[in-house]
Coordinates of C-alpha atoms in Angstrom, one line a residue:
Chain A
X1 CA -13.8 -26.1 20.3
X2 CA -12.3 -25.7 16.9
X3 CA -9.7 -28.4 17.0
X4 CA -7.1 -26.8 16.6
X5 CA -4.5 -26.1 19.0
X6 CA -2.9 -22.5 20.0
X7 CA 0.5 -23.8 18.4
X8 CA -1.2 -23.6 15.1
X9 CA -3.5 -21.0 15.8
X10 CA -0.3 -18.6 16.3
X11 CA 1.2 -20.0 13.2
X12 CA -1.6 -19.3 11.2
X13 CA -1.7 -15.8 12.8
X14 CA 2.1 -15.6 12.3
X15 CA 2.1 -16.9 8.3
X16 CA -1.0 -14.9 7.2
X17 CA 1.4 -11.9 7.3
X18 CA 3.1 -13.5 3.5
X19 CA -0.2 -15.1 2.3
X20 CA 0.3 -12.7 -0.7
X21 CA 4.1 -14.0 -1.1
X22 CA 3.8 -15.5 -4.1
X23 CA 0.7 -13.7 -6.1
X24 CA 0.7 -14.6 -9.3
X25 CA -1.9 -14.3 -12.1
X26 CA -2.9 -17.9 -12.1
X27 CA -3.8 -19.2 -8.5
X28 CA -4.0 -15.6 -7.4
X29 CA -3.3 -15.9 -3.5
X30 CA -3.8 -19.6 -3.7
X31 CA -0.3 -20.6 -3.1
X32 CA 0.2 -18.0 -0.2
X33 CA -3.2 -19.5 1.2
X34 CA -1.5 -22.8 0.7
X35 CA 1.4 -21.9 2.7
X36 CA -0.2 -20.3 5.7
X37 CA -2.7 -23.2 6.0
X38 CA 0.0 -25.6 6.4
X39 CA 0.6 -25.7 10.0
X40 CA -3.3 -26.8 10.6
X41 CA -2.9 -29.3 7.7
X42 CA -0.1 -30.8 9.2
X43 CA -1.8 -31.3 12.4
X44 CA -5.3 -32.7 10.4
X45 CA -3.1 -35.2 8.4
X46 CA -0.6 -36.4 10.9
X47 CA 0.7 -39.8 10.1
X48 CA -0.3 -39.4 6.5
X49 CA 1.7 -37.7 4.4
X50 CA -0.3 -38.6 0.9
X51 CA -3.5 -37.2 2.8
X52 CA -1.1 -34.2 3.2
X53 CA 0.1 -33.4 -0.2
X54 CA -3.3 -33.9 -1.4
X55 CA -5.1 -31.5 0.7
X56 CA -2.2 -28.9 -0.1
X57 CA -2.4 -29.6 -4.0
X58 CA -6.2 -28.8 -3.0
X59 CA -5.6 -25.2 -1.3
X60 CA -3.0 -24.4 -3.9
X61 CA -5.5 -23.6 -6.4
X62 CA -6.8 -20.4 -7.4
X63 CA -8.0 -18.3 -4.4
X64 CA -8.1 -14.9 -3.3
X65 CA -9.1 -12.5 -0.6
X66 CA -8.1 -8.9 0.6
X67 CA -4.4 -10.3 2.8
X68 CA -6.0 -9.0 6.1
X69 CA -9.5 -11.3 6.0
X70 CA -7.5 -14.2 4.2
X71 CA -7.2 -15.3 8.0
X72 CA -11.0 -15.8 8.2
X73 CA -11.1 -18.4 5.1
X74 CA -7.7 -19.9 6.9
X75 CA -9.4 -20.1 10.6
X76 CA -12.4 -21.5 9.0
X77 CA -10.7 -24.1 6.3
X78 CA -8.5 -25.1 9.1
X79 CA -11.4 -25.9 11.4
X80 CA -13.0 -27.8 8.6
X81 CA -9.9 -29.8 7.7
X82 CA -9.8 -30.4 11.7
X83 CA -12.9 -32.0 11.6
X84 CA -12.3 -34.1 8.8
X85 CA -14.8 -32.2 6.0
X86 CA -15.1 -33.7 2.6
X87 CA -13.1 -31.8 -0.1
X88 CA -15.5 -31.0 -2.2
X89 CA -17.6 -29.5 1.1
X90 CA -14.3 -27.2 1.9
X91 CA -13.7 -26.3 -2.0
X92 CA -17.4 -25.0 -2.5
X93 CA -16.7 -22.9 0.9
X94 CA -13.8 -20.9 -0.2
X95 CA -15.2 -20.1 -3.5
X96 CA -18.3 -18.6 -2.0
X97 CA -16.5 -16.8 0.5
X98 CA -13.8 -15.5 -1.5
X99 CA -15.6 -13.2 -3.2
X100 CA -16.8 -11.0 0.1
X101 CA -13.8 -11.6 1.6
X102 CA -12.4 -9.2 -1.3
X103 CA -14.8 -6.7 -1.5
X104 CA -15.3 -6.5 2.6
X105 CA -11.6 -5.7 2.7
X106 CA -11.2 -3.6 -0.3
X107 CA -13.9 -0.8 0.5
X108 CA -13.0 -1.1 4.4
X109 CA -9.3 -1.1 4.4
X110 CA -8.3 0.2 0.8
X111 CA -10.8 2.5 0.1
X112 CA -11.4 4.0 3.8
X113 CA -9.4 3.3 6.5
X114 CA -5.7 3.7 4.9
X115 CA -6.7 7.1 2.9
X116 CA -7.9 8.5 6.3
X117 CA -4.9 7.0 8.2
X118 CA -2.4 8.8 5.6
X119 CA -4.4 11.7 5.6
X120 CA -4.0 12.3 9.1
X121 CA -0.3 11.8 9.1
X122 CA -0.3 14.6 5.9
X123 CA -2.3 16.8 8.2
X124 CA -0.3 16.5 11.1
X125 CA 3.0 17.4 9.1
X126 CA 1.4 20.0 7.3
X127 CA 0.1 21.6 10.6
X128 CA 3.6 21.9 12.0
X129 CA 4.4 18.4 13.7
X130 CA 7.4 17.1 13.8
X131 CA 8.3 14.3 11.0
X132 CA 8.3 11.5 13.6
X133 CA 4.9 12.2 14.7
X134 CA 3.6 12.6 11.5
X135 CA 5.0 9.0 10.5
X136 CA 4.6 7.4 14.1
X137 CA 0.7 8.0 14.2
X138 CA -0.1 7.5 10.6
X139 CA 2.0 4.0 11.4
X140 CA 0.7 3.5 14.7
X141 CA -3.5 4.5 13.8
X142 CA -3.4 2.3 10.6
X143 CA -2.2 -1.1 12.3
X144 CA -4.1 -0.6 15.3
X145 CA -7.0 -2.0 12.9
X146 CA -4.3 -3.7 10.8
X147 CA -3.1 -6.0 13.2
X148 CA -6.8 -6.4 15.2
X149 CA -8.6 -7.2 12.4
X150 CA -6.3 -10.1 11.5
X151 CA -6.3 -11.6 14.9
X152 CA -10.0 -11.3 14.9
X153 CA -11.0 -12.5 11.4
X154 CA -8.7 -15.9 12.3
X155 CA -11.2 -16.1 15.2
X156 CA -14.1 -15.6 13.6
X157 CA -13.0 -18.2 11.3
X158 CA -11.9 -21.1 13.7
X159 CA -14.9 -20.4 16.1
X160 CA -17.7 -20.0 13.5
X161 CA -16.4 -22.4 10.6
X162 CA -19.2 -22.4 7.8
X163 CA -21.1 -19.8 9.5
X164 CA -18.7 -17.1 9.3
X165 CA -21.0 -15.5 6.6
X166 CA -22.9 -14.5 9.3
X167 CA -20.8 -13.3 11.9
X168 CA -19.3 -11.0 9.2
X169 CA -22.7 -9.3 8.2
X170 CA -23.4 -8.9 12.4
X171 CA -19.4 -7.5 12.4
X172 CA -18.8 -3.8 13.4
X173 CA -16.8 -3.5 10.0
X174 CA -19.1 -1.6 7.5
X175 CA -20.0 0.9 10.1
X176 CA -16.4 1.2 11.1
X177 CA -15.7 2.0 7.1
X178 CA -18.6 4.6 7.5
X179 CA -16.8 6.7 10.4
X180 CA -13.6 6.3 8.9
X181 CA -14.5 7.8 5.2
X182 CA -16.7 10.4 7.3
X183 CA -12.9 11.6 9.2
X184 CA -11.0 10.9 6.1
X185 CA -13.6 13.2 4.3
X186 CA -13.1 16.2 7.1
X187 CA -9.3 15.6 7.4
X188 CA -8.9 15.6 3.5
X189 CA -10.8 19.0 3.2
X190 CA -8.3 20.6 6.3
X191 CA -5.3 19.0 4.5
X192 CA -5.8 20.5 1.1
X193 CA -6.3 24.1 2.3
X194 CA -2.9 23.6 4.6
X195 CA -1.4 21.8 1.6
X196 CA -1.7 25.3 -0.6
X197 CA -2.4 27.7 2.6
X198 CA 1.3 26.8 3.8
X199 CA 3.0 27.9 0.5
X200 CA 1.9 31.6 1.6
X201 CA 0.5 32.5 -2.3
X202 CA -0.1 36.4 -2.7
X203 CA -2.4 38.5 -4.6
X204 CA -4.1 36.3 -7.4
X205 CA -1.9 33.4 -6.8
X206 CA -4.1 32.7 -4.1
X207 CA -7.1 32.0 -6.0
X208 CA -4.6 28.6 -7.2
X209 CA -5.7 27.5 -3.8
X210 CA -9.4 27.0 -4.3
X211 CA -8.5 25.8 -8.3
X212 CA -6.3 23.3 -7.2
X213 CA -9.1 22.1 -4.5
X214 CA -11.9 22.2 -7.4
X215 CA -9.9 20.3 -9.4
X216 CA -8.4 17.8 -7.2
X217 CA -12.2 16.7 -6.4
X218 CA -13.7 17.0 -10.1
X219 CA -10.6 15.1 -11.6
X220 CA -10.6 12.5 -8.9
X221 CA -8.1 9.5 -9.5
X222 CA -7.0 11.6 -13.1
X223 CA -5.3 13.9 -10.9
X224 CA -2.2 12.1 -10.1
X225 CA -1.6 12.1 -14.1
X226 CA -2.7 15.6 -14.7
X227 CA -0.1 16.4 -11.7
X228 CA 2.8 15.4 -13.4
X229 CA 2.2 16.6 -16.5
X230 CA 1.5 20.1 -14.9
X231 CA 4.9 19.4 -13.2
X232 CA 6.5 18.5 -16.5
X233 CA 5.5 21.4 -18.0
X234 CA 6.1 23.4 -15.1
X235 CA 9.8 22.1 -15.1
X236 CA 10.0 22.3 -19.0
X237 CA 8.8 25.6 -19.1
X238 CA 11.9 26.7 -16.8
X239 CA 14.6 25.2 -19.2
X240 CA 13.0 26.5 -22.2
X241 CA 12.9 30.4 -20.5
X242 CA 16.5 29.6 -19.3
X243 CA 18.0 28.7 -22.9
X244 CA 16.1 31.8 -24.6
X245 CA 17.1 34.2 -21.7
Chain B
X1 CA 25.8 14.2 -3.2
X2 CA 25.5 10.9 -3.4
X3 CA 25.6 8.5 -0.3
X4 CA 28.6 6.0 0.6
X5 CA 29.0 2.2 0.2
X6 CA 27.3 2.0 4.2
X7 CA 24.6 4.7 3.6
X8 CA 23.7 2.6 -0.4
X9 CA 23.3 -0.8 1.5
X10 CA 21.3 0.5 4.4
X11 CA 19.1 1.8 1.3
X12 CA 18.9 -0.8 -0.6
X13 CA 17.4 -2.8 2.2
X14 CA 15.2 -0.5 3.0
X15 CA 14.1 -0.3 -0.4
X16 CA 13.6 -4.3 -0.5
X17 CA 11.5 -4.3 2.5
X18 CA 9.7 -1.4 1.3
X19 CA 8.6 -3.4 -2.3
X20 CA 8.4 -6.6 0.2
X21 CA 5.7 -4.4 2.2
X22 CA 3.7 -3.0 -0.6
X23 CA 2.4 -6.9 -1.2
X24 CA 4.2 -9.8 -0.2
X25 CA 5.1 -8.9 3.2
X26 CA 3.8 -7.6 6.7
X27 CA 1.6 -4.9 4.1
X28 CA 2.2 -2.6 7.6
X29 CA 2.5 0.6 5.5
X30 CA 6.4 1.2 5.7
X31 CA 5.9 1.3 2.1
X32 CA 4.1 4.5 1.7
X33 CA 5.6 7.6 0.6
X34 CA 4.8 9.3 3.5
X35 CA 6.7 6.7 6.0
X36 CA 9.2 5.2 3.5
X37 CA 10.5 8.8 2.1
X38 CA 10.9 9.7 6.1
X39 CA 13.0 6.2 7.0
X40 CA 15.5 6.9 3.9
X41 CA 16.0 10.4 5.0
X42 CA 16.7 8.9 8.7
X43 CA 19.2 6.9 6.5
X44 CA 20.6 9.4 4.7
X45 CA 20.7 11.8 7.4
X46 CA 18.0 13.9 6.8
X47 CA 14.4 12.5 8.0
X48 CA 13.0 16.5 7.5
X49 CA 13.9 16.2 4.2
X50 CA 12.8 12.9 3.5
X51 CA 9.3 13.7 5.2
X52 CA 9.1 16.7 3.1
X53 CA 9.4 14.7 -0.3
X54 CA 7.1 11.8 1.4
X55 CA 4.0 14.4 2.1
X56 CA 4.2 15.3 -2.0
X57 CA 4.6 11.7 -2.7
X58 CA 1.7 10.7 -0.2
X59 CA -0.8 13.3 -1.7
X60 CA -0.2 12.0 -4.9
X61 CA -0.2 8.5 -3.9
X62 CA -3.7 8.2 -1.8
X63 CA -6.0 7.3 -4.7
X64 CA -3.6 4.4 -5.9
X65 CA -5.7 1.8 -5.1
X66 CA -4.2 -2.0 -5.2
X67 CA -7.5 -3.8 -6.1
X68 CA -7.0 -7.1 -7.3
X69 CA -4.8 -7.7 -10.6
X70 CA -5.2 -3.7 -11.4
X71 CA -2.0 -1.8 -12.4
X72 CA -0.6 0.5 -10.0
X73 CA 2.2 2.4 -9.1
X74 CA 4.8 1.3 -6.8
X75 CA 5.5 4.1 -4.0
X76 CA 8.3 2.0 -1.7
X77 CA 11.3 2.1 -3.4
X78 CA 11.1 5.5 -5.6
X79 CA 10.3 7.2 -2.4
X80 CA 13.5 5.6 -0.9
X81 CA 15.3 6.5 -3.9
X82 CA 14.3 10.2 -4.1
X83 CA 14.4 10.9 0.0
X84 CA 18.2 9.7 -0.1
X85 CA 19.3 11.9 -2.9
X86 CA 17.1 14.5 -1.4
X87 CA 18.4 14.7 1.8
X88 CA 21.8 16.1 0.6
X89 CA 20.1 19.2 -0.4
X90 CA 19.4 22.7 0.7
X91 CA 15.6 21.4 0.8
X92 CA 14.5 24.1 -1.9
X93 CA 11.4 23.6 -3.9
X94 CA 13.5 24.3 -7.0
X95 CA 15.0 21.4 -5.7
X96 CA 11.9 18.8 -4.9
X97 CA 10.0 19.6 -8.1
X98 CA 12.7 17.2 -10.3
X99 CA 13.1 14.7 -7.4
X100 CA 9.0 14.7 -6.9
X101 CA 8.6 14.4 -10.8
X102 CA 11.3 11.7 -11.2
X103 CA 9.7 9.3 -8.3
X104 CA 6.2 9.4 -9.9
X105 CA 7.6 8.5 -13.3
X106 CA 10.1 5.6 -11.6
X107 CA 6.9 4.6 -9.4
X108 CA 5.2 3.6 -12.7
X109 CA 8.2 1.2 -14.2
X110 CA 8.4 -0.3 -10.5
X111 CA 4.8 -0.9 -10.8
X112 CA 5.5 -2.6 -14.1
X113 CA 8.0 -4.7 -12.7
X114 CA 5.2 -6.0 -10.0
X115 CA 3.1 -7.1 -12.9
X116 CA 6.3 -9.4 -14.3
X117 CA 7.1 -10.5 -11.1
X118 CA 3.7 -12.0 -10.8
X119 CA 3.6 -13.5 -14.0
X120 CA 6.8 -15.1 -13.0
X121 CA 5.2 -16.3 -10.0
X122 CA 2.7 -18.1 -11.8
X123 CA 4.8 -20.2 -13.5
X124 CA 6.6 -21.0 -10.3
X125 CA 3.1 -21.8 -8.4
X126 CA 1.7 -25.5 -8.8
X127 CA 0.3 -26.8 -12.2
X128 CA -3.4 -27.1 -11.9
X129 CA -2.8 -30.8 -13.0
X130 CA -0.6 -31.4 -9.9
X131 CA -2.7 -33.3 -7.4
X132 CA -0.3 -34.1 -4.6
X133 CA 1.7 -31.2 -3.8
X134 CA 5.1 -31.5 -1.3
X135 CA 5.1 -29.0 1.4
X136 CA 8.6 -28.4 0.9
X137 CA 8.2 -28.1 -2.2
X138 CA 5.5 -25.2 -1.5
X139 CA 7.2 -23.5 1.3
X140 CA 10.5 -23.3 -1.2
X141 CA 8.2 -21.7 -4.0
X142 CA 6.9 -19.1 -1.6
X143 CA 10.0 -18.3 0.0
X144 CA 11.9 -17.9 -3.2
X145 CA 8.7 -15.1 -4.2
X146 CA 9.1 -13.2 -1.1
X147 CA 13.2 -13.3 -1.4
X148 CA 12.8 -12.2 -5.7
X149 CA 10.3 -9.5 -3.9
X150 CA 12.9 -8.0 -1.8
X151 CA 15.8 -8.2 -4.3
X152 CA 13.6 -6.3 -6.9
X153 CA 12.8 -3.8 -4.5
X154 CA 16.6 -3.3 -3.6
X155 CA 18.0 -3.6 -7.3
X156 CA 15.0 -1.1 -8.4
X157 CA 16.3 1.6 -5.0
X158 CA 19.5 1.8 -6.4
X159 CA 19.1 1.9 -10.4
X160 CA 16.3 4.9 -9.0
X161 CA 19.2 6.8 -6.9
X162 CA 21.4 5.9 -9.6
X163 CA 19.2 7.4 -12.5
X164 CA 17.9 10.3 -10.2
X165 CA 21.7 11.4 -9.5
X166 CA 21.9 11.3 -13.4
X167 CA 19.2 13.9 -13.7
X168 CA 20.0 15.9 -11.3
X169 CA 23.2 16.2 -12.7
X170 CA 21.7 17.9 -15.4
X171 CA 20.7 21.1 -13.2
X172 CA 16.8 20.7 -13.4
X173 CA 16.9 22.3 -9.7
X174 CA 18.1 25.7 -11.3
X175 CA 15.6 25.6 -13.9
X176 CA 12.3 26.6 -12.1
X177 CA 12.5 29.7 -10.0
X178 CA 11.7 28.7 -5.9
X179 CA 8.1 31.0 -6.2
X180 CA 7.0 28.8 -9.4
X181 CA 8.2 25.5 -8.3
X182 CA 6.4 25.9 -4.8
X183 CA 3.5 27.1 -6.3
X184 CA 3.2 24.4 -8.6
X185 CA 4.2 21.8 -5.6
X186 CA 1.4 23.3 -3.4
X187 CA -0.9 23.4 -5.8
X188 CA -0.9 19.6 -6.8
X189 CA -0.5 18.5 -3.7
X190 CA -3.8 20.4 -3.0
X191 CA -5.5 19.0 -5.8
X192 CA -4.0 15.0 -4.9
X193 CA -5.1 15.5 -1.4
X194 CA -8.9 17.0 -2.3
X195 CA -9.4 14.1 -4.9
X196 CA -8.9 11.7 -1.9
X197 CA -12.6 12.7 -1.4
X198 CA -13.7 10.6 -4.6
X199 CA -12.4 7.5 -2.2
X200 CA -15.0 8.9 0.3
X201 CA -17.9 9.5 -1.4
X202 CA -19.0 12.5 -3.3
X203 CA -22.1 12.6 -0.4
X204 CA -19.7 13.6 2.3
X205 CA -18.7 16.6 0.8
X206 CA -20.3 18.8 3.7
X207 CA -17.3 17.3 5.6
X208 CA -14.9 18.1 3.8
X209 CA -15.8 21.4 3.4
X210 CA -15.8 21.4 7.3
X211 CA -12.6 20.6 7.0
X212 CA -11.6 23.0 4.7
X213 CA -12.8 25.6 7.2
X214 CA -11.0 24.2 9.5
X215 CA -7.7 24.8 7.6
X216 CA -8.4 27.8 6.9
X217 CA -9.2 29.2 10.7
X218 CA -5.7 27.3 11.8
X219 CA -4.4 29.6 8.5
X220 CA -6.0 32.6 10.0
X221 CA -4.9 32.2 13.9
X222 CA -1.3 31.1 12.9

């Protein structure tokens, strides 16, 4: 349907895992886009190798995408290129899709689904599991979607070409991103109480616990640099009682 | 202690394909603190150990949020780094607070050497005047990246284990007592893993004070 064969289809698959490679300031992903398209071009431009080169100088340029949905623009481009679309046609398709490739991605994956997938392998250690289990499932929950959503999004691209806009709107991905901020929500609440619980704080050391919660939410991303400068001190403070002693 | 010849090139691979991970490679999570701190221990013959130092790491890592061209920390091969040195110790708090400070300061100079690398990939990738572009060529360009990538990642593992066993050196373990220095680690971890909620959404805060609840029944029963 798409034109292009299961060879290519699996190389796409297999060479969308380094499409950020070479990311760089100034095409972005473009050259990593370049590189995983090439099997498909290769098979669009057999027998002429200027054709070739100039399609590839073409998907060099500037482009970019979360890594994981870059498969959607490559399925698409490649059935495009299959069929023999006019450059300009292909170039006006990835700059309008580029955009909500990056953002789709972003809040689903970044923002969502990897917090809750670490969260739950910080919760699992903190509640007593064994180091393995809390690595395996944090590994093993995290590319379950990882890994489907790349074989899927190179579907969606080769069997819906230009219309992909649409079957990404009808996807199950925002409300997937919905459930998974709701759990990472819950699991993040049960891992800061185990975090400070587990330290077993006495008398009015344990009202650090809720501080350190209060905080943690009002300072948001500030508290990673608040964190070690509380640590610093924390550490400082000990080498300057040491050398007064 | 420091590990062996074997034990620092084991390491320093790990450590590549950790920094290969984080971006130009696979992104299947090895990287994180959490899982990358854990393999280095394996390495270094303490995976406890390193798990211990990855759960700080990870709760201090989980609002680092690689958007775009934004400046971030690096968490791969600092964790590495600190889970090896780590592993040869008694597994004291007095002992983790230097090793956890020291791989959040050496995760902000790896992240800065991210934001060279990429500048030196752009001078690598194709001139926007080039219109026919040899797929050798390409593949070669990308390739040589991913391989810069990996050797980064390993050269940056072992200056870390090599400046960490520096500062340990000094005696920062003795300097906190063990009550303060797991205090203060249980109290930022706390704090990195409830800010996690700002990913979330401020609206789901009913959840997470669910949650909360939760931990604090599994506190009560154990």
């Amino acid at each position: 349907m798409s034109g292009v064969s299961p060879r290519v289809r699996r190389a796409l698959l297999l060479r969308s895992f380094a499409v950020q490679g070479s990311w760089n300031y100034r095409t972005l992903i473009g050259t990593g886009f370049a590189f995983v398209l090439l099997p498909a071009l290769r098979a669009a431009h057999a027998g002429d190798e200027a054709g070739l080169r100039r399609a590839l100088a073409r998907h060099a340029e500037l482009f970019n995408s979360h890594p994981y949905l870059a498969t959607v623009a490559a399925g698409a481009v490649a059935r495009l290129e299959a069929e023999g679309a006019a450059p300009e046609l292909v170039g006006r398709f990835k700059s309008a899709l580029r955009g909500s490739l990056g953002s789709l991605g972003d809040r689903l994956v970044w923002l969502t689904w990897r917090p809750a997938c670490a969260l739950l392998g910080v919760c699992l250690l903190l509640a007593g599991a064994p180091w393995w289990a809390a690595a395996g499932v944090f590994l093993l929950a995290y590319n379950a979607l990882h890994l489907w959503l790349r074989a899927w999004a190179l579907d969606v691209g080769l069997r819906d070409g230009l219309q992909v806009g649409r079957a990404l709107r009808e996807s199950p991905l925002e409300r997937l991103g919905e459930r998974a901020a709701g759990a990472g929500a819950l699991l993040a609440g049960f891992g800061a109480v185990l975090a400070f619980g587990g330290a077993g704080a006495r008398g009015t050391d344990q009202l650090l616990g809720p501080a350190a919660l209060a905080a943690g939410i009002l300072l948001g991303f500030r508290t990673r640099r608040v964190a070690f400068a509380l640590l610093a001190a924390t550490l400082a403070a000990g080498a300057l009682y040491l050398r007064t002693r | 202690m420091t590990p062996g010849p074997g034990t620092l090139a084991l390491l320093a691979v790990l450590g590549g394909a950790a920094a290969l991970d984080g971006t130009s490679l696979g992104q299947v999570m090895v990287s994180r603190p959490l899982v990358a701190a854990t393999l280095a221990g394996c390495v270094a013959g303490s995976p406890a150990h390193g798990a211990m130092l990855g759960l700080f790491l990870e709760a201090l890592h989980l609002g680092v949020l690689p958007v775009g061209a934004s400046r971030y920390p690096e968490g791969g091969p600092p964790a590495v780094a600190g889970a090896a040195l780590f592993a040869g110790s008694a597994g004291t708090f007095a002992e983790l607070l230097p090793v956890v400070l020291f791989c959040m300061a050496w995760e902000w100079a790896c992240g800065a050497t991210v934001q060279w690398m990429r500048h030196w990939n752009a001078r690598a990738a194709s001139p926007p005047e080039e219109t026919e572009l040899d797929p050798a060529t390409l593949e070669r360009r990308h390739y040589a990246s991913i391989a810069g990538d990996f050797a980064r990642g390993a050269v940056l593992t072992l200056l870390g284990l090599a400046l960490l066993a520096a500062w340990l050196r000094a005696g920062p373990a003795e300097w906190t007592p063990e009550p303060v220095a797991r205090m203060a680690l249980a109290g930022v971890a706390a704090a990195g893993i409830a800010s996690s909620l700002r990913l979330f959404g401020s609206r789901r805060l009913p959840l997470f004070v669910l949650g909360a609840a939760c931990g604090v029944a599994l506190l009560v029963l154990r």
